[in-house]
mmCIF file of N, CA and C and ligand atoms in Angstrom:
data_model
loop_
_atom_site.group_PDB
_atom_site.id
_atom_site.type_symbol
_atom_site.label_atom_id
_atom_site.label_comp_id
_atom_site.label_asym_id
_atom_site.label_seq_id
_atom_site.Cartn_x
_atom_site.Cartn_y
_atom_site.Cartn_z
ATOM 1 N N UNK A 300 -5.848 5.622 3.737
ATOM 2 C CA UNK A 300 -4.492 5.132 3.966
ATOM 3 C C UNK A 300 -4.030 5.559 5.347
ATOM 4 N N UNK A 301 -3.196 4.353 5.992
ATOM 5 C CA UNK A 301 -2.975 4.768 7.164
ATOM 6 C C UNK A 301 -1.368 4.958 7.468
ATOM 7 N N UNK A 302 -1.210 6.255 8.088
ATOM 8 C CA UNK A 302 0.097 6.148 8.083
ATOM 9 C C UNK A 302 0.084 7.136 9.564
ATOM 10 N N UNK A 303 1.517 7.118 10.056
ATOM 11 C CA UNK A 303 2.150 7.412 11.159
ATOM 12 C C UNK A 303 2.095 8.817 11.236
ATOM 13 N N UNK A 304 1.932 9.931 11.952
ATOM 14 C CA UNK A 304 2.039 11.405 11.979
ATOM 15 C C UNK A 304 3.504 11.710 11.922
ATOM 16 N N UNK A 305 3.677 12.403 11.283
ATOM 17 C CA UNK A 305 5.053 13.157 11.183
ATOM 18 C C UNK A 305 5.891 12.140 10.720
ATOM 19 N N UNK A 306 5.310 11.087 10.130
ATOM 20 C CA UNK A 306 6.591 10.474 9.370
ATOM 21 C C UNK A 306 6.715 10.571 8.192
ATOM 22 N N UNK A 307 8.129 10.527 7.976
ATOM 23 C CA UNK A 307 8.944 11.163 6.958
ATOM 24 C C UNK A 307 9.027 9.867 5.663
ATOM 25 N N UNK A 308 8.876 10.311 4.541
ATOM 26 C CA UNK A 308 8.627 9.130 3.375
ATOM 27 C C UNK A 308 9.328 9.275 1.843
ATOM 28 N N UNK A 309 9.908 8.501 2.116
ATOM 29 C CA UNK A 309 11.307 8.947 0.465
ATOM 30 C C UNK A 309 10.033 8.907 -0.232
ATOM 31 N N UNK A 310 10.531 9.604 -1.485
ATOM 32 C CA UNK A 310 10.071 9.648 -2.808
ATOM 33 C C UNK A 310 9.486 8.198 -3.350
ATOM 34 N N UNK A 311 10.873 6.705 -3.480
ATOM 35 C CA UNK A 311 9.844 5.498 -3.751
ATOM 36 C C UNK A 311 8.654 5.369 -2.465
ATOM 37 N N UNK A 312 9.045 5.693 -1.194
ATOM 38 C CA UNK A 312 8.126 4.948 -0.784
ATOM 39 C C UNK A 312 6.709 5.091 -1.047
ATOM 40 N N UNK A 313 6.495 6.720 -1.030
ATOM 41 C CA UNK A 313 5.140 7.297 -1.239
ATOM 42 C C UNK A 313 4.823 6.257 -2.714
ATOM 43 N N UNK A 314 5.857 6.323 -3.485
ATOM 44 C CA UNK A 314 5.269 5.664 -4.763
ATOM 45 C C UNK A 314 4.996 4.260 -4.796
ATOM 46 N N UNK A 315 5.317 3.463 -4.033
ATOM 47 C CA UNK A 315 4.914 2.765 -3.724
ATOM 48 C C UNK A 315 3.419 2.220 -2.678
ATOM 49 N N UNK A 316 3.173 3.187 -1.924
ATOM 50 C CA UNK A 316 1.938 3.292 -1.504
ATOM 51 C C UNK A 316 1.132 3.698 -2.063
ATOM 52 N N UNK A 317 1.226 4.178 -2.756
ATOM 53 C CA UNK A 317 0.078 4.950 -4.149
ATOM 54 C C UNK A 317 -0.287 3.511 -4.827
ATOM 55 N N UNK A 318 0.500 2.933 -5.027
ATOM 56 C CA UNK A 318 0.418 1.730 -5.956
ATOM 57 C C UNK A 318 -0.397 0.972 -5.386
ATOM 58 N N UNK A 319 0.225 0.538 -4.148
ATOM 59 C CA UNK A 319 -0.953 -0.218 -3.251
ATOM 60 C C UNK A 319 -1.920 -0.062 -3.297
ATOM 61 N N UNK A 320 -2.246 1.338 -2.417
ATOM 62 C CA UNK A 320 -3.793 2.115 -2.417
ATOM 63 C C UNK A 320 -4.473 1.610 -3.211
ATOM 64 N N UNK A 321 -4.055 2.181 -4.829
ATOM 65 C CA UNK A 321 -4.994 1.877 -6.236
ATOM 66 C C UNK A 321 -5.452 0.314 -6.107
ATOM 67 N N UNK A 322 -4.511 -0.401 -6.324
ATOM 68 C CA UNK A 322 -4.866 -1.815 -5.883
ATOM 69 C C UNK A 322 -5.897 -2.558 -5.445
ATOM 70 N N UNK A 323 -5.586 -1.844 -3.429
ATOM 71 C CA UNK A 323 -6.640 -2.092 -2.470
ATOM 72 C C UNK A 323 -8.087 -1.180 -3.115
ATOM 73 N N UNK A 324 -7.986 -0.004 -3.687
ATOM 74 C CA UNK A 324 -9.544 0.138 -4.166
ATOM 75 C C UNK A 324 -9.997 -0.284 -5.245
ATOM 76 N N UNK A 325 -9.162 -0.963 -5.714
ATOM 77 C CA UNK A 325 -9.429 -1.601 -6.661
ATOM 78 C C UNK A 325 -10.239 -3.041 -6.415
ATOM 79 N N UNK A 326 -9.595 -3.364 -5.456
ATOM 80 C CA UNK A 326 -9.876 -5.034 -4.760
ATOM 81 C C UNK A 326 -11.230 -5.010 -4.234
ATOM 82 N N UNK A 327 -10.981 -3.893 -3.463
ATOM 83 C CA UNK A 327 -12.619 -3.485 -2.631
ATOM 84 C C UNK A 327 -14.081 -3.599 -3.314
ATOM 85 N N UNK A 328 -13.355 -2.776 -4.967
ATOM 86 C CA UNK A 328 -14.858 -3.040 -5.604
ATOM 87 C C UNK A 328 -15.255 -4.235 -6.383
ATOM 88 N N UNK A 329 -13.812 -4.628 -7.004
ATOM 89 C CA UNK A 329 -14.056 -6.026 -7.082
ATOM 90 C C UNK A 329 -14.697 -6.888 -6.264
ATOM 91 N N UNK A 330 -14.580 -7.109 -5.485
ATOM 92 C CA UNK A 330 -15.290 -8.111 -4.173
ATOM 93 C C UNK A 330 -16.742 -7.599 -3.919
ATOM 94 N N UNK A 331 -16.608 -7.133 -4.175
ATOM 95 C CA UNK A 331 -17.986 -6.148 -3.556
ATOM 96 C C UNK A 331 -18.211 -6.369 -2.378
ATOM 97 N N UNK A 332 -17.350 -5.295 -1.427
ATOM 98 C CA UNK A 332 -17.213 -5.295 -0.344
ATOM 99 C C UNK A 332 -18.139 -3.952 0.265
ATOM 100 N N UNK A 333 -18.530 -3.100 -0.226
ATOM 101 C CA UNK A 333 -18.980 -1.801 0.202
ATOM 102 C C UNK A 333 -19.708 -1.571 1.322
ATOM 103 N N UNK A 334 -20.177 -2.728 1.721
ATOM 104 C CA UNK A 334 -21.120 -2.919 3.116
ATOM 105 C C UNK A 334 -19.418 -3.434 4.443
ATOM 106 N N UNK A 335 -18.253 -3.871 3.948
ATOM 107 C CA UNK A 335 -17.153 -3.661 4.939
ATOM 108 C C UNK A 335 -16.551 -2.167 5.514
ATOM 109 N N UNK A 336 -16.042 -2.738 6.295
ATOM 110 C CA UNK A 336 -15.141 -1.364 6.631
ATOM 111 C C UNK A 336 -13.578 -1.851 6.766
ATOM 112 N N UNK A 337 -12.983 -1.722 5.650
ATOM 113 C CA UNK A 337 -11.540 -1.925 5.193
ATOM 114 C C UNK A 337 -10.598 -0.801 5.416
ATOM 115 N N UNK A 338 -9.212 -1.815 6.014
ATOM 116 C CA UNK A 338 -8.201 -0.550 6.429
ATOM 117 C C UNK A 338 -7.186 -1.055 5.983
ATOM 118 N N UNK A 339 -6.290 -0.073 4.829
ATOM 119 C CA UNK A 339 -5.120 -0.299 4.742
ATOM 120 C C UNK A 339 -4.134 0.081 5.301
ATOM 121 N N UNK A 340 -3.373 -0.091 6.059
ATOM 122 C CA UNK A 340 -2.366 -0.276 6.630
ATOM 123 C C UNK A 340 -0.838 -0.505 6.512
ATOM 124 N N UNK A 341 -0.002 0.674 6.249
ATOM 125 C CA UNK A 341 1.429 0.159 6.117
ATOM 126 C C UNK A 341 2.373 0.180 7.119
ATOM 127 N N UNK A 342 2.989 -1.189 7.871
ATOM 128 C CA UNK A 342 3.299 -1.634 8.655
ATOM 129 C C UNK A 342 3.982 -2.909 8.515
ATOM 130 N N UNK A 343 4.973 -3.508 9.188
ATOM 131 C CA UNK A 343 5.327 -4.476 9.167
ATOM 132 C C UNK A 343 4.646 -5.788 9.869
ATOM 133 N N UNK A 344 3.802 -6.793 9.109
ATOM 134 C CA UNK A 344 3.333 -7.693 9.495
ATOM 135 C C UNK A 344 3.906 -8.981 9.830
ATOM 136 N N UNK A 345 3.275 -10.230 11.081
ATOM 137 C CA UNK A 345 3.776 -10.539 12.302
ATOM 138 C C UNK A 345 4.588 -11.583 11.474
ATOM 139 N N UNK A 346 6.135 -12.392 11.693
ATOM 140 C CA UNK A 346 6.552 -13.162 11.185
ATOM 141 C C UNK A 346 7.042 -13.400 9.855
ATOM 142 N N UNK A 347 7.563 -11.729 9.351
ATOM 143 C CA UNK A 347 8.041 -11.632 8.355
ATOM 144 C C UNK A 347 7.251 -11.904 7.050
ATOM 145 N N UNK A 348 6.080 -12.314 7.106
ATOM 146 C CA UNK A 348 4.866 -12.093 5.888
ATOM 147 C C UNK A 348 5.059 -10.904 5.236
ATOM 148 N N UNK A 349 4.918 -10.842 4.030
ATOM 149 C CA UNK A 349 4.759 -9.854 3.474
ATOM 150 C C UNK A 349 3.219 -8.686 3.253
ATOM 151 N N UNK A 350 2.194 -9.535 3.849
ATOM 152 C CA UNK A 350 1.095 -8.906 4.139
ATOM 153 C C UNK A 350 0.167 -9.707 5.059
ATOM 154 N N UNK A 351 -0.741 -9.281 5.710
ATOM 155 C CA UNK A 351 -1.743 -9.890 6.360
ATOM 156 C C UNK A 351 -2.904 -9.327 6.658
ATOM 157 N N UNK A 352 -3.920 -10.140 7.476
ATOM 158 C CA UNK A 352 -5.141 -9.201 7.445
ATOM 159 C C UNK A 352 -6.118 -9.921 8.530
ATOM 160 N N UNK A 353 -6.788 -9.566 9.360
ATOM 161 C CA UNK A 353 -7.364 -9.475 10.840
ATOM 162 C C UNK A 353 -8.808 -9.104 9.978
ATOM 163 N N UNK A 354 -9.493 -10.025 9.744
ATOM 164 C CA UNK A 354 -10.866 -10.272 9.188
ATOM 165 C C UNK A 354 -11.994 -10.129 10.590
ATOM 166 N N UNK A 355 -12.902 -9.804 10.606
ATOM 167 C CA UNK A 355 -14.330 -9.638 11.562
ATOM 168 C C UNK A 355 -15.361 -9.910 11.108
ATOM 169 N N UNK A 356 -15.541 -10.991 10.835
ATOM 170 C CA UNK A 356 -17.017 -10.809 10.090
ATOM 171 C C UNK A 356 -18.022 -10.531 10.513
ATOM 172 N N UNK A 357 -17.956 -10.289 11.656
ATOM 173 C CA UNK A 357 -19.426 -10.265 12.638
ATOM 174 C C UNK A 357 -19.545 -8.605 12.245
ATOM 175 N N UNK A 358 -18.814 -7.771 12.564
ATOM 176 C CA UNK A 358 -18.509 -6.381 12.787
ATOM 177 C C UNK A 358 -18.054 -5.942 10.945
ATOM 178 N N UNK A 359 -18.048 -6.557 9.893
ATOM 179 C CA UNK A 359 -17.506 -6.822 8.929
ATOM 180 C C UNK A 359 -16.720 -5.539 8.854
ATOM 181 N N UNK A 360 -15.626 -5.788 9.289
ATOM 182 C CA UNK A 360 -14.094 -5.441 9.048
ATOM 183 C C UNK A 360 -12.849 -6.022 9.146
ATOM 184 N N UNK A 361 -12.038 -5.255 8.628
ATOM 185 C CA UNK A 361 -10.893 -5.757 8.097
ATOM 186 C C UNK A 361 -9.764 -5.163 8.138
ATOM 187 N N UNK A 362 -8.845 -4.947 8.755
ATOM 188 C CA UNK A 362 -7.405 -4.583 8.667
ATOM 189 C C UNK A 362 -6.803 -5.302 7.210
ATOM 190 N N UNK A 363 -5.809 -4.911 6.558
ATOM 191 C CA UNK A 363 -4.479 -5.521 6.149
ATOM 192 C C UNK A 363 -3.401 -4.870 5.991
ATOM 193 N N UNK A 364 -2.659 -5.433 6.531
ATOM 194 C CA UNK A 364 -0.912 -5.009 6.911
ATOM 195 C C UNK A 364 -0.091 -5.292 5.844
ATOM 196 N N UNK A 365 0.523 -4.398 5.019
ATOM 197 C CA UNK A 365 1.404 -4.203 4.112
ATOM 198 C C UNK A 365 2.837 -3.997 4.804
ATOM 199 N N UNK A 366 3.682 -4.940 4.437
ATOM 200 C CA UNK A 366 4.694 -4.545 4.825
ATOM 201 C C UNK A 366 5.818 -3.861 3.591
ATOM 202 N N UNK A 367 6.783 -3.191 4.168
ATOM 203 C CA UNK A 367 7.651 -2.078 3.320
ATOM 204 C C UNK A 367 8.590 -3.173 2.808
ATOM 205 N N UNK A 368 8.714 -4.313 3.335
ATOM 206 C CA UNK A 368 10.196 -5.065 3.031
ATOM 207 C C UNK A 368 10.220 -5.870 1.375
ATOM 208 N N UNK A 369 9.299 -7.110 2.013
ATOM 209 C CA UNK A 369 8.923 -7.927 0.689
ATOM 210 C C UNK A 369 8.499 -7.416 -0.412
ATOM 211 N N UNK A 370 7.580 -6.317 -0.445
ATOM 212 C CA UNK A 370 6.617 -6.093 -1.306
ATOM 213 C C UNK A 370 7.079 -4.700 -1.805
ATOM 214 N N UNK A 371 8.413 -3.529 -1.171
ATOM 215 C CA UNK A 371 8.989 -3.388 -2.010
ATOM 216 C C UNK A 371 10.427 -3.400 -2.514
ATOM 217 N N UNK A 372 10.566 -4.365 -2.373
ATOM 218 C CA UNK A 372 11.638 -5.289 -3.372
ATOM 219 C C UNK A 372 10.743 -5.642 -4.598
ATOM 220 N N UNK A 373 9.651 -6.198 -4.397
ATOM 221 C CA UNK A 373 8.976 -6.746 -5.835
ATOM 222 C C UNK A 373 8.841 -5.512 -6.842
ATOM 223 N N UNK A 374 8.124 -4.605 -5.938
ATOM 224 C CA UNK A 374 7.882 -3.018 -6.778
ATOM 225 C C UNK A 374 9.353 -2.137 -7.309
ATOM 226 N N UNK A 375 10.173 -2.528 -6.896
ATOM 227 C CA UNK A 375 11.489 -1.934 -7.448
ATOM 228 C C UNK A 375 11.684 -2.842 -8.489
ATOM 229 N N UNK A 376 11.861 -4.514 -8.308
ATOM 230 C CA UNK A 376 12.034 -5.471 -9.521
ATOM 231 C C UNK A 376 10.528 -5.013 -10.520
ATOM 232 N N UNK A 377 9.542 -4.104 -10.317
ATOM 233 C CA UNK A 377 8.647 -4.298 -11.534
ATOM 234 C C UNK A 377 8.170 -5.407 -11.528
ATOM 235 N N UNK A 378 7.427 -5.994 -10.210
ATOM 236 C CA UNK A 378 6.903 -7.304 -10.186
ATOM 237 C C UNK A 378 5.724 -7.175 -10.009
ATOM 238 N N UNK A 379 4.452 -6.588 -10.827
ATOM 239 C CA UNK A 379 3.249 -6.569 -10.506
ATOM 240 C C UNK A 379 2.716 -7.436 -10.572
ATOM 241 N N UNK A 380 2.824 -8.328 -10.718
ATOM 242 C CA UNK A 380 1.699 -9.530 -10.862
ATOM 243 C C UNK A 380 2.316 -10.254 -9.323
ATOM 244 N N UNK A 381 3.056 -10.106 -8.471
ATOM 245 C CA UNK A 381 3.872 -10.673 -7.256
ATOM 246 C C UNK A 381 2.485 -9.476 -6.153
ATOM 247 N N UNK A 382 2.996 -8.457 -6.624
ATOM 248 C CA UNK A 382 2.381 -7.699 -5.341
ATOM 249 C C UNK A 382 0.851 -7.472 -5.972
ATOM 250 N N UNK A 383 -0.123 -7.689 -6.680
ATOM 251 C CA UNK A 383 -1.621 -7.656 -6.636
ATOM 252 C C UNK A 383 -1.708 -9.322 -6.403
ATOM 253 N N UNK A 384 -1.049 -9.964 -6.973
ATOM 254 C CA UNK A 384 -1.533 -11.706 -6.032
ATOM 255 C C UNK A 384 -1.720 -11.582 -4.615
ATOM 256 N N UNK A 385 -0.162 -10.987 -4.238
ATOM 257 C CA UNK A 385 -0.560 -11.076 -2.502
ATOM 258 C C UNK A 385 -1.489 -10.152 -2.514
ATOM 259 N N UNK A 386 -2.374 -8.909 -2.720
ATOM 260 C CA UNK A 386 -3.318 -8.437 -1.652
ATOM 261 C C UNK A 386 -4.877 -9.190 -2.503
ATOM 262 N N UNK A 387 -4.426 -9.872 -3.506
ATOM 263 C CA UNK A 387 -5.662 -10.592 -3.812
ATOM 264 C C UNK A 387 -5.740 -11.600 -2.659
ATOM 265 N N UNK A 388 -4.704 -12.480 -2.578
ATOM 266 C CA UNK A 388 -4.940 -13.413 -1.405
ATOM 267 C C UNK A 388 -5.598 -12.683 -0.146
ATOM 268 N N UNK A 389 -4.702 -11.427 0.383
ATOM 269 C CA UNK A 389 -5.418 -10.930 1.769
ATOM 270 C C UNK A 389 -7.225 -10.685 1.533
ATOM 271 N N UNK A 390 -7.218 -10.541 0.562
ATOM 272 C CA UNK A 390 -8.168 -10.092 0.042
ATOM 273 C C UNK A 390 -9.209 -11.325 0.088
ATOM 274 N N UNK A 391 -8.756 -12.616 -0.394
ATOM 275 C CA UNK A 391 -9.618 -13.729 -0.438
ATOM 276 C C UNK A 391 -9.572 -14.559 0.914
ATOM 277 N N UNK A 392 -8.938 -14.023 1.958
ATOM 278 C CA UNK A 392 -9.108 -14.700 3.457
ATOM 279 C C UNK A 392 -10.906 -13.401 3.828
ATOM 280 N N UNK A 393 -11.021 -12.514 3.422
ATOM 281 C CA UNK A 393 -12.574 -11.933 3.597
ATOM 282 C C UNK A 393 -13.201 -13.333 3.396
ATOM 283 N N UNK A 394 -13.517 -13.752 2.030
ATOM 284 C CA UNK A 394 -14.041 -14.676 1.611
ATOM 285 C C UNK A 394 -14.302 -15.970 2.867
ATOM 286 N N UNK A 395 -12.911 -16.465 3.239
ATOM 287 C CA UNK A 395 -12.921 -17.524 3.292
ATOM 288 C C UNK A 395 -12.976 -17.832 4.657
ATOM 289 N N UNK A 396 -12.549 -17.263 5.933
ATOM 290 C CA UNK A 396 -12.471 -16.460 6.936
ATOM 291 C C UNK A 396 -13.826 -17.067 7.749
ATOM 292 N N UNK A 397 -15.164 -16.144 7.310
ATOM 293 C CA UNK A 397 -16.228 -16.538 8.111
ATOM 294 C C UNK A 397 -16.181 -17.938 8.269
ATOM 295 N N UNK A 398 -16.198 -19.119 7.471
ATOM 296 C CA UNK A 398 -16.640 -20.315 8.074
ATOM 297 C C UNK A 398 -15.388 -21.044 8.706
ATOM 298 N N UNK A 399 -14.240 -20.538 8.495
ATOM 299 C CA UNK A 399 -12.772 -21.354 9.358
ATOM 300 C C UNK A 399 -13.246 -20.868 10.843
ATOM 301 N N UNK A 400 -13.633 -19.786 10.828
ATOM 302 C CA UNK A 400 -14.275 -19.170 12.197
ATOM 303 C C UNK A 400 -14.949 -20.067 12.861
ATOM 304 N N UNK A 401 -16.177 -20.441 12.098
ATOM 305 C CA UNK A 401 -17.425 -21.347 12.599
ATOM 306 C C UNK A 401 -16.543 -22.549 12.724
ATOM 307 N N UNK A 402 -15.727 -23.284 11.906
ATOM 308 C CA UNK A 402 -15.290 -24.301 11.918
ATOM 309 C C UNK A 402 -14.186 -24.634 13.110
ATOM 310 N N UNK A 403 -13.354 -23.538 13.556
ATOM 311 C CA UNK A 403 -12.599 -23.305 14.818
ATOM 312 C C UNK A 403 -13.334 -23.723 16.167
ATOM 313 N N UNK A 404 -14.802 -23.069 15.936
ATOM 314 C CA UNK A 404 -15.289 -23.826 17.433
ATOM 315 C C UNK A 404 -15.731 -25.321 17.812
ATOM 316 N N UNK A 405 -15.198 -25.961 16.885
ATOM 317 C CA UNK A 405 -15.705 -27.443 16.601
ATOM 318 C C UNK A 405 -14.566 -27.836 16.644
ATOM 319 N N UNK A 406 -13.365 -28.029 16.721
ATOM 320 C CA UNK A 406 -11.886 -28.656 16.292
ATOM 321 C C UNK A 406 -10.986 -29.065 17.529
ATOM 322 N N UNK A 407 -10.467 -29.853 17.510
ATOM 323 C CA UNK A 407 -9.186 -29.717 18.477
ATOM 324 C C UNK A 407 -8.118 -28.773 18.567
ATOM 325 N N UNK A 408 -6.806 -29.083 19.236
ATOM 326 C CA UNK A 408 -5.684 -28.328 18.548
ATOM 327 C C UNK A 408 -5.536 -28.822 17.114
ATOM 328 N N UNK A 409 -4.784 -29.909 17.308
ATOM 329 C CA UNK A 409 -4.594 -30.628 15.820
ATOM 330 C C UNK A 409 -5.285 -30.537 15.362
ATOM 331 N N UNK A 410 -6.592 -30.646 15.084
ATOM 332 C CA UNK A 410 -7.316 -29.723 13.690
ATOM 333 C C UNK A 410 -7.892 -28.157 13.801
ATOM 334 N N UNK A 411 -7.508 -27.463 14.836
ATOM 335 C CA UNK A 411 -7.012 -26.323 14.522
ATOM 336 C C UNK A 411 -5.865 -26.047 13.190
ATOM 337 N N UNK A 412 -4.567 -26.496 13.681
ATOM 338 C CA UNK A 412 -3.770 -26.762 13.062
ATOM 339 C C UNK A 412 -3.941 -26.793 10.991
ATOM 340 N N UNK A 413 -5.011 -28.631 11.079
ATOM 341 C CA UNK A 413 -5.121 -28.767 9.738
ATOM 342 C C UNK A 413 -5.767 -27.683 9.025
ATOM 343 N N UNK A 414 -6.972 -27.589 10.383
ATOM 344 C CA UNK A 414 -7.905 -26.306 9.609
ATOM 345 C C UNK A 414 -7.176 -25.101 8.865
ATOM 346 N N UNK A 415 -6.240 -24.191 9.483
ATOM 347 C CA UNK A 415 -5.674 -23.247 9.343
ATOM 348 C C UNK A 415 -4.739 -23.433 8.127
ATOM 349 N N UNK A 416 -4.322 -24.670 8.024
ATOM 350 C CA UNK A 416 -3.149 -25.332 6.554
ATOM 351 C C UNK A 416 -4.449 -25.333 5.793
ATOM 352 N N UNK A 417 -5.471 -25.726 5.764
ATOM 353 C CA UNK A 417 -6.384 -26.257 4.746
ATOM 354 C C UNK A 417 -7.111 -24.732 4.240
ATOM 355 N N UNK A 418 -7.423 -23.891 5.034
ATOM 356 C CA UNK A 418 -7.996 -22.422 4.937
ATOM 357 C C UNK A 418 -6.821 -22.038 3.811
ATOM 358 N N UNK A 419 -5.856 -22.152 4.185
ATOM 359 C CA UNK A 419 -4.400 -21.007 3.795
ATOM 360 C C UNK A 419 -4.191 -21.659 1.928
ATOM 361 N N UNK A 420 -4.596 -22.976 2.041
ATOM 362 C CA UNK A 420 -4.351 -23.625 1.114
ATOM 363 C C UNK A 420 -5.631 -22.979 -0.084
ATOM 364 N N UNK A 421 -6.906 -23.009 0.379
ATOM 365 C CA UNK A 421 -7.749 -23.221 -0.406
ATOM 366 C C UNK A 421 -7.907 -21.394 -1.011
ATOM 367 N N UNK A 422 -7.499 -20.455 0.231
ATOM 368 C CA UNK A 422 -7.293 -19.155 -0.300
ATOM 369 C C UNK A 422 -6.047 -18.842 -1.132
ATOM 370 N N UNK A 423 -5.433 -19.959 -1.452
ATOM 371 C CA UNK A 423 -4.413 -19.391 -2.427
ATOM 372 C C UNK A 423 -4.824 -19.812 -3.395
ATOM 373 N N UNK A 424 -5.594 -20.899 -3.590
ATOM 374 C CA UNK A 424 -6.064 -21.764 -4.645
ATOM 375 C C UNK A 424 -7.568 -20.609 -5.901
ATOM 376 N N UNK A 425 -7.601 -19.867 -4.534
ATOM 377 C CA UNK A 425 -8.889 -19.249 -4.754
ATOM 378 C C UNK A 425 -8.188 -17.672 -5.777
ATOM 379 N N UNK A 426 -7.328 -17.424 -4.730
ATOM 380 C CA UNK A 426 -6.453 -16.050 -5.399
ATOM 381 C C UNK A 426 -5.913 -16.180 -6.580
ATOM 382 N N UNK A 427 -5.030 -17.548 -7.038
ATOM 383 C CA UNK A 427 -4.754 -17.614 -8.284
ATOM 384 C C UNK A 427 -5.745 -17.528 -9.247
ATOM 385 N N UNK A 428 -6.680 -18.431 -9.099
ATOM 386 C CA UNK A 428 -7.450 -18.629 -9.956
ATOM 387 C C UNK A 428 -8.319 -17.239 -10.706
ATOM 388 N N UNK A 429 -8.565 -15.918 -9.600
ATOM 389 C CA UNK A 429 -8.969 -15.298 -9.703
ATOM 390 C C UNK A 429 -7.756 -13.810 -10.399
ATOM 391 N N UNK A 430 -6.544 -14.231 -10.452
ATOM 392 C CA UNK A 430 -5.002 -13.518 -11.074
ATOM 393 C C UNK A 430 -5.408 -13.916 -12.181
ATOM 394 N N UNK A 431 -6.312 -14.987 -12.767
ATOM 395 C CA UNK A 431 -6.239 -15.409 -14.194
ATOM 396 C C UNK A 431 -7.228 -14.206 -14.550
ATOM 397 N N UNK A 432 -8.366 -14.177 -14.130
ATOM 398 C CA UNK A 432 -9.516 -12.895 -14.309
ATOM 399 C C UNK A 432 -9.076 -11.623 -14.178
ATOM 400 N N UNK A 433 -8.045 -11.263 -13.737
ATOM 401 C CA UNK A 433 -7.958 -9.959 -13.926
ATOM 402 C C UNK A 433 -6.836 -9.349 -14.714
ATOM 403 N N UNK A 434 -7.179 -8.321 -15.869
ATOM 404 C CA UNK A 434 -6.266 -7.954 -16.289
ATOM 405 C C UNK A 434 -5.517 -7.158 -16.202
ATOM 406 N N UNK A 435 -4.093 -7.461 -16.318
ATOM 407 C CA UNK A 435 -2.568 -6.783 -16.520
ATOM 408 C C UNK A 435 -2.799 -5.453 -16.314
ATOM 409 N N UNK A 436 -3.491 -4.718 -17.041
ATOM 410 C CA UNK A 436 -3.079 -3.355 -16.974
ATOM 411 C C UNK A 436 -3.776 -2.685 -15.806
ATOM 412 N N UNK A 437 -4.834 -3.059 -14.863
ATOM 413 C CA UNK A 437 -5.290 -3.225 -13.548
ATOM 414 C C UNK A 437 -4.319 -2.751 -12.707
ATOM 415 N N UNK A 438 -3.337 -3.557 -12.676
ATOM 416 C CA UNK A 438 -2.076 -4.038 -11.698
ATOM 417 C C UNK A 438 -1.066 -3.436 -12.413
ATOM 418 N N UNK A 439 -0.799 -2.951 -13.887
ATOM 419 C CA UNK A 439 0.874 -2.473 -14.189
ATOM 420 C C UNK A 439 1.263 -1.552 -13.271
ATOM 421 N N UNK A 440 2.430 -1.596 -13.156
ATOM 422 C CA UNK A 440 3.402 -0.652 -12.099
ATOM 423 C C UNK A 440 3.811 0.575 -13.212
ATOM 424 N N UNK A 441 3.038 1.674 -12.892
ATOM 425 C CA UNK A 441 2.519 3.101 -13.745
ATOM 426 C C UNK A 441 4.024 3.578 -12.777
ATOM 427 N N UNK A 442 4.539 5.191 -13.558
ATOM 428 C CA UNK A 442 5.598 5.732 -12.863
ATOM 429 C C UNK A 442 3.986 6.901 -12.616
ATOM 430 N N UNK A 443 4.508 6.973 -10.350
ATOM 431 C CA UNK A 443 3.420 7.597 -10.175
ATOM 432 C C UNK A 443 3.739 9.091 -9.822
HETATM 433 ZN ZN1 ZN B 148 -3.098 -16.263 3.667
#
């Protein structure tokens, strides 16, 4: 977990990063990622997203940026199934990532563009589907 030196962290917040954490190692082995090098990150990500993530496949790593805003509002509402969707999604741009890559050097702008709607589309398509496979108590919001 990555965090700032000497910064100072209420009581939810830590509890709320705990939550995450579990999550993200949770996600990690799911995927079977163990040959990556994954970084979690709490930070505010670009354009008000509530998370994001800076994929490498060449170098296979991975940032993802958790932000404090969106995600906890959900964790105060007791919205677990809101906050393990989103880092399943960050989670399923690993997946999906390498070939939008390959496919980027072939495109115009405008299908830059579609490409990037069509990527964004098919990793959400991919994340839900995969919220159906995992169970509830994975993801319940435990008092930590
Ligand atoms: Zn996405």
């Amino acid at each position: 977990m990555h965090t700032h030196a000497g910064e100072k962290l209420s009581k939810q917040e830590k509890q709320f990063r705990a939550h995450v954490t579990k999550l993200f190692t949770w996600l990690r082995e799911a995927f079977h990622l163990t040959d990556w090098d994954l970084e979690l990150h709490f930070c505010e990500p670009d354009e008000g997203a509530a998370a994001d993530i800076n994929v490498d496949s060449t170098y296979l790593t991975a940032v993802i940026r958790v932000g404090s805003a969106a995600l906890r509002h959900n964790f105060e509402a007791k919205d677990s199934w809101q906050i393990m969707y989103c880092l399943t999604h960050e989670f399923c741009h690993i997946l999906t990532d390498p070939l939008v890559q390959i496919a980027y050097n072939g495109v115009t702008k405008h299908g830059a563009d579609f490409l990037r709607e069509t990527a964004e589309r098919q990793t959400t398509r991919i994340a839900r589907i995969l919220m159906g496979t995992i169970p509830q108590d994975v993801y319940e919001i435990q008092s930590y």
